[in-house]
Amino acid sequence: GARFLRTTLTLLLPGSLPAMLKIVLLPVGAFAAGADWARIGPWNIFDDQNGKGEAGTLACAASPAKNPDLIYAGGQNNGVSSGIIKSVDGGKHWTRNSKGLWDTRILGVWLHPDAPTGNHVFAGTHSGVYESTDGAASWTLCKETAAWGFVTSFRAGLIGGEPYLLANS
């Protein structure tokens, strides 16, 4: 399994992000004043008055660079949270994928860089880190993180030449 190190400070240096992650810079004015925004989802997680469903408040999302149609997202919503939701069609349709995820208040989602297909996923919650190795079909609490409390972000790193997953809380 993954080896974890809890951090309280995240320092990003140029070139420190895994190659599978993309950073997109938009030009000034890309979202011009008065431009219309269209809501594309996520829908169909919980029922709402229009029958489309709502997913609650989303706080984070992750998508593998080699498969941008695959999106994992999560958040929290005043006591009712969806847990991890997943889209395989670029956000047009969503499913709730939280089997074994007992704390559904999601603060961070991260894809393991050694799994470019996007099937190895970590979720930061208020009660530690959960891991899925089957594309979010099932989740297991990483027991060594249970006492950490909330985990908001992740990074891959080396300590003494050994790979670690750095989790920020």
mmCIF file of N, CA and C in Angstrom, residues 55-169:
data_model
loop_
_atom_site.group_PDB
_atom_site.id
_atom_site.type_symbol
_atom_site.label_atom_id
_atom_site.label_comp_id
_atom_site.label_asym_id
_atom_site.label_seq_id
_atom_site.Cartn_x
_atom_site.Cartn_y
_atom_site.Cartn_z
ATOM 1 N N ALA A 55 -25.819 17.414 -6.573
ATOM 2 C CA ALA A 55 -24.719 16.677 -5.972
ATOM 3 C C ALA A 55 -24.213 17.317 -4.690
ATOM 4 N N GLY A 56 -24.783 18.415 -4.269
ATOM 5 C CA GLY A 56 -24.261 19.105 -3.104
ATOM 6 C C GLY A 56 -23.150 20.060 -3.514
ATOM 7 N N THR A 57 -22.388 20.511 -2.560
ATOM 8 C CA THR A 57 -21.303 21.446 -2.814
ATOM 9 C C THR A 57 -20.045 20.675 -3.180
ATOM 10 N N LEU A 58 -19.493 20.950 -4.347
ATOM 11 C CA LEU A 58 -18.274 20.272 -4.768
ATOM 12 C C LEU A 58 -17.061 21.088 -4.355
ATOM 13 N N ALA A 59 -16.051 20.409 -3.805
ATOM 14 C CA ALA A 59 -14.847 21.083 -3.326
ATOM 15 C C ALA A 59 -13.620 20.716 -4.138
ATOM 16 N N CYS A 60 -13.664 19.611 -4.839
ATOM 17 C CA CYS A 60 -12.455 19.126 -5.502
ATOM 18 C C CYS A 60 -12.824 18.190 -6.650
ATOM 19 N N ALA A 61 -11.900 18.065 -7.579
ATOM 20 C CA ALA A 61 -12.083 17.146 -8.710
ATOM 21 C C ALA A 61 -10.718 16.730 -9.222
ATOM 22 N N ALA A 62 -10.672 15.572 -9.864
ATOM 23 C CA ALA A 62 -9.433 15.073 -10.461
ATOM 24 C C ALA A 62 -9.783 14.280 -11.709
ATOM 25 N N SER A 63 -8.904 14.392 -12.717
ATOM 26 C CA SER A 63 -9.097 13.709 -13.984
ATOM 27 C C SER A 63 -7.731 13.344 -14.545
ATOM 28 N N PRO A 64 -7.550 12.110 -15.033
ATOM 29 C CA PRO A 64 -6.248 11.754 -15.605
ATOM 30 C C PRO A 64 -6.029 12.431 -16.950
ATOM 31 N N ALA A 65 -4.823 12.896 -17.212
ATOM 32 C CA ALA A 65 -4.514 13.599 -18.457
ATOM 33 C C ALA A 65 -4.768 12.717 -19.676
ATOM 34 N N LYS A 66 -4.555 11.412 -19.546
ATOM 35 C CA LYS A 66 -4.742 10.511 -20.688
ATOM 36 C C LYS A 66 -6.189 10.105 -20.906
ATOM 37 N N ASN A 67 -7.064 10.463 -19.978
ATOM 38 C CA ASN A 67 -8.483 10.143 -20.106
ATOM 39 C C ASN A 67 -9.305 11.271 -19.493
ATOM 40 N N PRO A 68 -9.392 12.429 -20.173
ATOM 41 C CA PRO A 68 -10.083 13.585 -19.583
ATOM 42 C C PRO A 68 -11.588 13.409 -19.421
ATOM 43 N N ASP A 69 -12.182 12.401 -20.053
ATOM 44 C CA ASP A 69 -13.610 12.150 -19.851
ATOM 45 C C ASP A 69 -13.904 11.533 -18.491
ATOM 46 N N LEU A 70 -12.889 10.970 -17.846
ATOM 47 C CA LEU A 70 -13.030 10.384 -16.514
ATOM 48 C C LEU A 70 -12.787 11.478 -15.480
ATOM 49 N N ILE A 71 -13.790 11.741 -14.652
ATOM 50 C CA ILE A 71 -13.690 12.784 -13.633
ATOM 51 C C ILE A 71 -14.191 12.214 -12.308
ATOM 52 N N TYR A 72 -13.407 12.408 -11.262
ATOM 53 C CA TYR A 72 -13.835 12.111 -9.896
ATOM 54 C C TYR A 72 -13.998 13.456 -9.194
ATOM 55 N N ALA A 73 -15.058 13.593 -8.403
ATOM 56 C CA ALA A 73 -15.287 14.843 -7.686
ATOM 57 C C ALA A 73 -15.879 14.536 -6.322
ATOM 58 N N GLY A 74 -15.793 15.502 -5.429
ATOM 59 C CA GLY A 74 -16.362 15.335 -4.099
ATOM 60 C C GLY A 74 -16.511 16.681 -3.422
ATOM 61 N N GLY A 75 -17.197 16.671 -2.310
ATOM 62 C CA GLY A 75 -17.413 17.887 -1.543
ATOM 63 C C GLY A 75 -18.175 17.586 -0.278
ATOM 64 N N GLN A 76 -18.745 18.627 0.283
ATOM 65 C CA GLN A 76 -19.565 18.468 1.480
ATOM 66 C C GLN A 76 -20.687 19.478 1.418
ATOM 67 N N ASN A 77 -21.788 19.159 2.062
ATOM 68 C CA ASN A 77 -22.952 20.017 1.941
ATOM 69 C C ASN A 77 -23.768 19.995 3.216
ATOM 70 N N ASN A 78 -23.341 20.735 4.212
ATOM 71 C CA ASN A 78 -24.122 20.925 5.441
ATOM 72 C C ASN A 78 -24.756 19.642 5.974
ATOM 73 N N GLY A 79 -23.975 18.619 6.126
ATOM 74 C CA GLY A 79 -24.468 17.385 6.725
ATOM 75 C C GLY A 79 -24.941 16.347 5.734
ATOM 76 N N VAL A 80 -25.177 16.716 4.493
ATOM 77 C CA VAL A 80 -25.568 15.751 3.479
ATOM 78 C C VAL A 80 -24.554 15.843 2.352
ATOM 79 N N SER A 81 -23.731 14.829 2.212
ATOM 80 C CA SER A 81 -22.680 14.866 1.207
ATOM 81 C C SER A 81 -22.785 13.651 0.292
ATOM 82 N N SER A 82 -22.418 13.852 -0.948
ATOM 83 C CA SER A 82 -22.509 12.791 -1.948
ATOM 84 C C SER A 82 -21.388 11.778 -1.836
ATOM 85 N N GLY A 83 -20.313 12.130 -1.169
ATOM 86 C CA GLY A 83 -19.133 11.275 -1.203
ATOM 87 C C GLY A 83 -18.415 11.523 -2.514
ATOM 88 N N ILE A 84 -17.906 10.472 -3.119
ATOM 89 C CA ILE A 84 -17.246 10.603 -4.416
ATOM 90 C C ILE A 84 -18.278 10.385 -5.513
ATOM 91 N N ILE A 85 -18.291 11.299 -6.461
ATOM 92 C CA ILE A 85 -19.107 11.112 -7.647
ATOM 93 C C ILE A 85 -18.160 10.979 -8.835
ATOM 94 N N LYS A 86 -18.609 10.266 -9.856
ATOM 95 C CA LYS A 86 -17.739 9.910 -10.980
ATOM 96 C C LYS A 86 -18.487 10.096 -12.287
ATOM 97 N N SER A 87 -17.774 10.640 -13.268
ATOM 98 C CA SER A 87 -18.293 10.754 -14.626
ATOM 99 C C SER A 87 -17.314 10.074 -15.570
ATOM 100 N N VAL A 88 -17.831 9.343 -16.536
ATOM 101 C CA VAL A 88 -16.974 8.712 -17.547
ATOM 102 C C VAL A 88 -17.197 9.334 -18.922
ATOM 103 N N ASP A 89 -18.037 10.384 -18.968
ATOM 104 C CA ASP A 89 -18.334 11.035 -20.248
ATOM 105 C C ASP A 89 -18.127 12.548 -20.187
ATOM 106 N N GLY A 90 -17.090 12.953 -19.474
ATOM 107 C CA GLY A 90 -16.738 14.366 -19.425
ATOM 108 C C GLY A 90 -17.689 15.239 -18.636
ATOM 109 N N GLY A 91 -18.476 14.668 -17.742
ATOM 110 C CA GLY A 91 -19.358 15.446 -16.882
ATOM 111 C C GLY A 91 -20.803 15.489 -17.310
ATOM 112 N N LYS A 92 -21.172 14.781 -18.365
ATOM 113 C CA LYS A 92 -22.576 14.786 -18.794
ATOM 114 C C LYS A 92 -23.454 13.962 -17.861
ATOM 115 N N HIS A 93 -22.919 12.851 -17.365
ATOM 116 C CA HIS A 93 -23.651 11.981 -16.449
ATOM 117 C C HIS A 93 -22.741 11.629 -15.277
ATOM 118 N N TRP A 94 -23.349 11.460 -14.102
ATOM 119 C CA TRP A 94 -22.590 11.214 -12.883
ATOM 120 C C TRP A 94 -23.188 10.043 -12.122
ATOM 121 N N THR A 95 -22.334 9.294 -11.442
ATOM 122 C CA THR A 95 -22.785 8.247 -10.540
ATOM 123 C C THR A 95 -22.140 8.464 -9.179
ATOM 124 N N ARG A 96 -22.819 8.021 -8.162
ATOM 125 C CA ARG A 96 -22.273 8.100 -6.804
ATOM 126 C C ARG A 96 -21.460 6.833 -6.568
ATOM 127 N N ASN A 97 -20.210 6.981 -6.178
ATOM 128 C CA ASN A 97 -19.297 5.851 -6.000
ATOM 129 C C ASN A 97 -18.678 5.918 -4.609
ATOM 130 N N SER A 98 -19.438 5.529 -3.606
ATOM 131 C CA SER A 98 -18.998 5.715 -2.234
ATOM 132 C C SER A 98 -19.078 4.450 -1.379
ATOM 133 N N LYS A 99 -19.091 3.272 -1.997
ATOM 134 C CA LYS A 99 -19.161 2.019 -1.240
ATOM 135 C C LYS A 99 -17.908 1.872 -0.369
ATOM 136 N N GLY A 100 -18.101 1.778 0.944
ATOM 137 C CA GLY A 100 -16.997 1.661 1.882
ATOM 138 C C GLY A 100 -16.447 2.991 2.353
ATOM 139 N N LEU A 101 -16.948 4.076 1.808
ATOM 140 C CA LEU A 101 -16.508 5.425 2.175
ATOM 141 C C LEU A 101 -17.439 5.918 3.283
ATOM 142 N N TRP A 102 -17.040 5.694 4.540
ATOM 143 C CA TRP A 102 -17.936 5.980 5.657
ATOM 144 C C TRP A 102 -17.995 7.462 5.983
ATOM 145 N N ASP A 103 -16.998 8.222 5.631
ATOM 146 C CA ASP A 103 -17.037 9.678 5.793
ATOM 147 C C ASP A 103 -17.177 10.260 4.393
ATOM 148 N N THR A 104 -18.369 10.729 4.061
ATOM 149 C CA THR A 104 -18.633 11.212 2.704
ATOM 150 C C THR A 104 -18.369 12.705 2.535
ATOM 151 N N ARG A 105 -17.789 13.358 3.529
ATOM 152 C CA ARG A 105 -17.436 14.781 3.420
ATOM 153 C C ARG A 105 -16.053 14.854 2.773
ATOM 154 N N ILE A 106 -16.013 15.023 1.475
ATOM 155 C CA ILE A 106 -14.772 14.946 0.704
ATOM 156 C C ILE A 106 -14.109 16.326 0.631
ATOM 157 N N LEU A 107 -12.833 16.373 1.026
ATOM 158 C CA LEU A 107 -12.065 17.617 1.008
ATOM 159 C C LEU A 107 -11.008 17.636 -0.092
ATOM 160 N N GLY A 108 -10.587 16.474 -0.560
ATOM 161 C CA GLY A 108 -9.564 16.397 -1.597
ATOM 162 C C GLY A 108 -9.658 15.089 -2.350
ATOM 163 N N VAL A 109 -9.379 15.134 -3.652
ATOM 164 C CA VAL A 109 -9.345 13.938 -4.496
ATOM 165 C C VAL A 109 -8.023 13.964 -5.242
ATOM 166 N N TRP A 110 -7.368 12.807 -5.322
ATOM 167 C CA TRP A 110 -6.072 12.731 -5.986
ATOM 168 C C TRP A 110 -5.932 11.401 -6.691
ATOM 169 N N LEU A 111 -5.354 11.422 -7.894
ATOM 170 C CA LEU A 111 -5.103 10.206 -8.667
ATOM 171 C C LEU A 111 -3.638 9.834 -8.543
ATOM 172 N N HIS A 112 -3.369 8.571 -8.268
ATOM 173 C CA HIS A 112 -1.984 8.122 -8.121
ATOM 174 C C HIS A 112 -1.278 8.222 -9.473
ATOM 175 N N PRO A 113 -0.106 8.860 -9.529
ATOM 176 C CA PRO A 113 0.570 9.062 -10.816
ATOM 177 C C PRO A 113 1.085 7.774 -11.463
ATOM 178 N N ASP A 114 1.180 6.687 -10.708
ATOM 179 C CA ASP A 114 1.613 5.415 -11.292
ATOM 180 C C ASP A 114 0.475 4.654 -11.951
ATOM 181 N N ALA A 115 -0.729 5.208 -11.932
ATOM 182 C CA ALA A 115 -1.896 4.577 -12.550
ATOM 183 C C ALA A 115 -2.516 5.559 -13.544
ATOM 184 N N PRO A 116 -1.935 5.704 -14.741
ATOM 185 C CA PRO A 116 -2.405 6.723 -15.689
ATOM 186 C C PRO A 116 -3.838 6.520 -16.184
ATOM 187 N N THR A 117 -4.416 5.329 -15.980
ATOM 188 C CA THR A 117 -5.804 5.109 -16.386
ATOM 189 C C THR A 117 -6.788 5.766 -15.433
ATOM 190 N N GLY A 118 -6.319 6.138 -14.234
ATOM 191 C CA GLY A 118 -7.190 6.807 -13.277
ATOM 192 C C GLY A 118 -7.940 5.883 -12.341
ATOM 193 N N ASN A 119 -7.548 4.632 -12.224
ATOM 194 C CA ASN A 119 -8.260 3.694 -11.357
ATOM 195 C C ASN A 119 -7.780 3.685 -9.916
ATOM 196 N N HIS A 120 -6.628 4.311 -9.617
ATOM 197 C CA HIS A 120 -6.103 4.351 -8.254
ATOM 198 C C HIS A 120 -6.353 5.755 -7.707
ATOM 199 N N VAL A 121 -7.327 5.863 -6.807
ATOM 200 C CA VAL A 121 -7.833 7.160 -6.360
ATOM 201 C C VAL A 121 -7.714 7.269 -4.839
ATOM 202 N N PHE A 122 -7.374 8.458 -4.364
ATOM 203 C CA PHE A 122 -7.365 8.755 -2.935
ATOM 204 C C PHE A 122 -8.367 9.870 -2.665
ATOM 205 N N ALA A 123 -9.055 9.786 -1.525
ATOM 206 C CA ALA A 123 -10.011 10.812 -1.119
ATOM 207 C C ALA A 123 -9.662 11.275 0.286
ATOM 208 N N GLY A 124 -9.469 12.580 0.458
ATOM 209 C CA GLY A 124 -9.238 13.161 1.770
ATOM 210 C C GLY A 124 -10.570 13.531 2.401
ATOM 211 N N THR A 125 -10.758 13.148 3.655
ATOM 212 C CA THR A 125 -12.010 13.410 4.360
ATOM 213 C C THR A 125 -11.696 14.044 5.718
ATOM 214 N N HIS A 126 -12.729 14.263 6.515
ATOM 215 C CA HIS A 126 -12.562 14.776 7.872
ATOM 216 C C HIS A 126 -12.000 13.708 8.801
ATOM 217 N N SER A 127 -12.009 12.444 8.370
ATOM 218 C CA SER A 127 -11.547 11.362 9.246
ATOM 219 C C SER A 127 -10.368 10.596 8.657
ATOM 220 N N GLY A 128 -9.617 11.212 7.751
ATOM 221 C CA GLY A 128 -8.437 10.568 7.192
ATOM 222 C C GLY A 128 -8.534 10.373 5.695
ATOM 223 N N VAL A 129 -7.716 9.448 5.191
ATOM 224 C CA VAL A 129 -7.608 9.194 3.761
ATOM 225 C C VAL A 129 -8.237 7.847 3.426
ATOM 226 N N TYR A 130 -9.030 7.837 2.363
ATOM 227 C CA TYR A 130 -9.589 6.600 1.820
ATOM 228 C C TYR A 130 -8.911 6.323 0.480
ATOM 229 N N GLU A 131 -8.791 5.028 0.148
ATOM 230 C CA GLU A 131 -8.122 4.617 -1.080
ATOM 231 C C GLU A 131 -9.017 3.669 -1.873
ATOM 232 N N SER A 132 -9.015 3.846 -3.187
ATOM 233 C CA SER A 132 -9.693 2.933 -4.108
ATOM 234 C C SER A 132 -8.703 2.515 -5.186
ATOM 235 N N THR A 133 -8.624 1.238 -5.450
ATOM 236 C CA THR A 133 -7.752 0.738 -6.520
ATOM 237 C C THR A 133 -8.565 0.161 -7.672
ATOM 238 N N ASP A 134 -9.889 0.367 -7.618
ATOM 239 C CA ASP A 134 -10.770 -0.182 -8.649
ATOM 240 C C ASP A 134 -11.669 0.886 -9.269
ATOM 241 N N GLY A 135 -11.123 2.075 -9.462
ATOM 242 C CA GLY A 135 -11.890 3.134 -10.115
ATOM 243 C C GLY A 135 -13.062 3.634 -9.300
ATOM 244 N N ALA A 136 -12.939 3.643 -7.984
ATOM 245 C CA ALA A 136 -13.956 4.143 -7.044
ATOM 246 C C ALA A 136 -15.148 3.198 -6.888
ATOM 247 N N ALA A 137 -15.010 1.949 -7.320
ATOM 248 C CA ALA A 137 -16.084 0.978 -7.076
ATOM 249 C C ALA A 137 -16.171 0.643 -5.594
ATOM 250 N N SER A 138 -15.030 0.680 -4.886
ATOM 251 C CA SER A 138 -15.016 0.436 -3.444
ATOM 252 C C SER A 138 -13.881 1.243 -2.819
ATOM 253 N N TRP A 139 -14.021 1.515 -1.518
ATOM 254 C CA TRP A 139 -13.070 2.358 -0.789
ATOM 255 C C TRP A 139 -12.664 1.686 0.507
ATOM 256 N N THR A 140 -11.412 1.928 0.927
ATOM 257 C CA THR A 140 -10.889 1.425 2.189
ATOM 258 C C THR A 140 -10.196 2.573 2.909
ATOM 259 N N LEU A 141 -10.465 2.705 4.214
ATOM 260 C CA LEU A 141 -9.792 3.717 5.016
ATOM 261 C C LEU A 141 -8.338 3.303 5.200
ATOM 262 N N CYS A 142 -7.418 4.198 4.942
ATOM 263 C CA CYS A 142 -5.996 3.977 5.221
ATOM 264 C C CYS A 142 -5.820 4.211 6.718
ATOM 265 N N LYS A 143 -5.781 3.126 7.468
ATOM 266 C CA LYS A 143 -5.854 3.195 8.930
ATOM 267 C C LYS A 143 -4.812 4.105 9.561
ATOM 268 N N GLU A 144 -3.610 4.195 8.974
ATOM 269 C CA GLU A 144 -2.581 5.046 9.571
ATOM 270 C C GLU A 144 -2.937 6.525 9.504
ATOM 271 N N THR A 145 -3.977 6.884 8.745
ATOM 272 C CA THR A 145 -4.373 8.291 8.623
ATOM 273 C C THR A 145 -5.596 8.639 9.466
ATOM 274 N N ALA A 146 -6.203 7.672 10.126
ATOM 275 C CA ALA A 146 -7.463 7.898 10.840
ATOM 276 C C ALA A 146 -7.345 8.948 11.943
ATOM 277 N N ALA A 147 -6.203 9.057 12.591
ATOM 278 C CA ALA A 147 -6.049 10.022 13.684
ATOM 279 C C ALA A 147 -5.675 11.418 13.192
ATOM 280 N N TRP A 148 -5.479 11.583 11.899
ATOM 281 C CA TRP A 148 -5.033 12.866 11.369
ATOM 282 C C TRP A 148 -6.118 13.929 11.345
ATOM 283 N N GLY A 149 -7.367 13.523 11.296
ATOM 284 C CA GLY A 149 -8.418 14.497 11.080
ATOM 285 C C GLY A 149 -8.537 14.809 9.595
ATOM 286 N N PHE A 150 -8.936 16.006 9.276
ATOM 287 C CA PHE A 150 -9.223 16.348 7.879
ATOM 288 C C PHE A 150 -7.960 16.356 7.021
ATOM 289 N N VAL A 151 -8.116 15.872 5.781
ATOM 290 C CA VAL A 151 -7.029 15.864 4.795
ATOM 291 C C VAL A 151 -7.552 16.571 3.551
ATOM 292 N N THR A 152 -6.840 17.627 3.139
ATOM 293 C CA THR A 152 -7.351 18.476 2.068
ATOM 294 C C THR A 152 -6.636 18.335 0.735
ATOM 295 N N SER A 153 -5.369 17.911 0.744
ATOM 296 C CA SER A 153 -4.654 17.843 -0.526
ATOM 297 C C SER A 153 -3.565 16.781 -0.467
ATOM 298 N N PHE A 154 -3.086 16.400 -1.646
ATOM 299 C CA PHE A 154 -2.106 15.328 -1.776
ATOM 300 C C PHE A 154 -1.014 15.735 -2.751
ATOM 301 N N ARG A 155 0.150 15.148 -2.585
ATOM 302 C CA ARG A 155 1.259 15.273 -3.529
ATOM 303 C C ARG A 155 2.103 14.021 -3.423
ATOM 304 N N ALA A 156 2.756 13.649 -4.507
ATOM 305 C CA ALA A 156 3.734 12.576 -4.480
ATOM 306 C C ALA A 156 5.077 13.178 -4.115
ATOM 307 N N GLY A 157 5.893 12.442 -3.367
ATOM 308 C CA GLY A 157 7.194 12.961 -2.993
ATOM 309 C C GLY A 157 8.156 11.851 -2.625
ATOM 310 N N LEU A 158 9.407 12.206 -2.510
ATOM 311 C CA LEU A 158 10.452 11.281 -2.086
ATOM 312 C C LEU A 158 11.029 11.754 -0.764
ATOM 313 N N ILE A 159 11.215 10.840 0.146
ATOM 314 C CA ILE A 159 11.872 11.121 1.417
ATOM 315 C C ILE A 159 12.953 10.063 1.576
ATOM 316 N N GLY A 160 14.202 10.508 1.623
ATOM 317 C CA GLY A 160 15.312 9.571 1.700
ATOM 318 C C GLY A 160 15.346 8.632 0.516
ATOM 319 N N GLY A 161 14.873 9.101 -0.645
ATOM 320 C CA GLY A 161 14.855 8.283 -1.852
ATOM 321 C C GLY A 161 13.680 7.328 -1.947
ATOM 322 N N GLU A 162 12.834 7.285 -0.942
ATOM 323 C CA GLU A 162 11.671 6.384 -0.930
ATOM 324 C C GLU A 162 10.407 7.164 -1.287
ATOM 325 N N PRO A 163 9.503 6.571 -2.105
ATOM 326 C CA PRO A 163 8.268 7.280 -2.492
ATOM 327 C C PRO A 163 7.276 7.348 -1.345
ATOM 328 N N TYR A 164 6.672 8.515 -1.184
ATOM 329 C CA TYR A 164 5.623 8.737 -0.196
ATOM 330 C C TYR A 164 4.492 9.499 -0.854
ATOM 331 N N LEU A 165 3.303 9.334 -0.295
ATOM 332 C CA LEU A 165 2.164 10.173 -0.627
ATOM 333 C C LEU A 165 2.081 11.210 0.487
ATOM 334 N N LEU A 166 2.243 12.475 0.156
ATOM 335 C CA LEU A 166 2.190 13.547 1.139
ATOM 336 C C LEU A 166 0.757 14.058 1.225
ATOM 337 N N ALA A 167 0.200 14.038 2.419
ATOM 338 C CA ALA A 167 -1.168 14.462 2.625
ATOM 339 C C ALA A 167 -1.168 15.677 3.540
ATOM 340 N N ASN A 168 -1.856 16.728 3.145
ATOM 341 C CA ASN A 168 -1.880 17.985 3.880
ATOM 342 C C ASN A 168 -3.157 18.087 4.693
ATOM 343 N N SER A 169 -2.998 18.423 5.958
ATOM 344 C CA SER A 169 -4.191 18.619 6.798
ATOM 345 C C SER A 169 -4.032 19.867 7.638
#
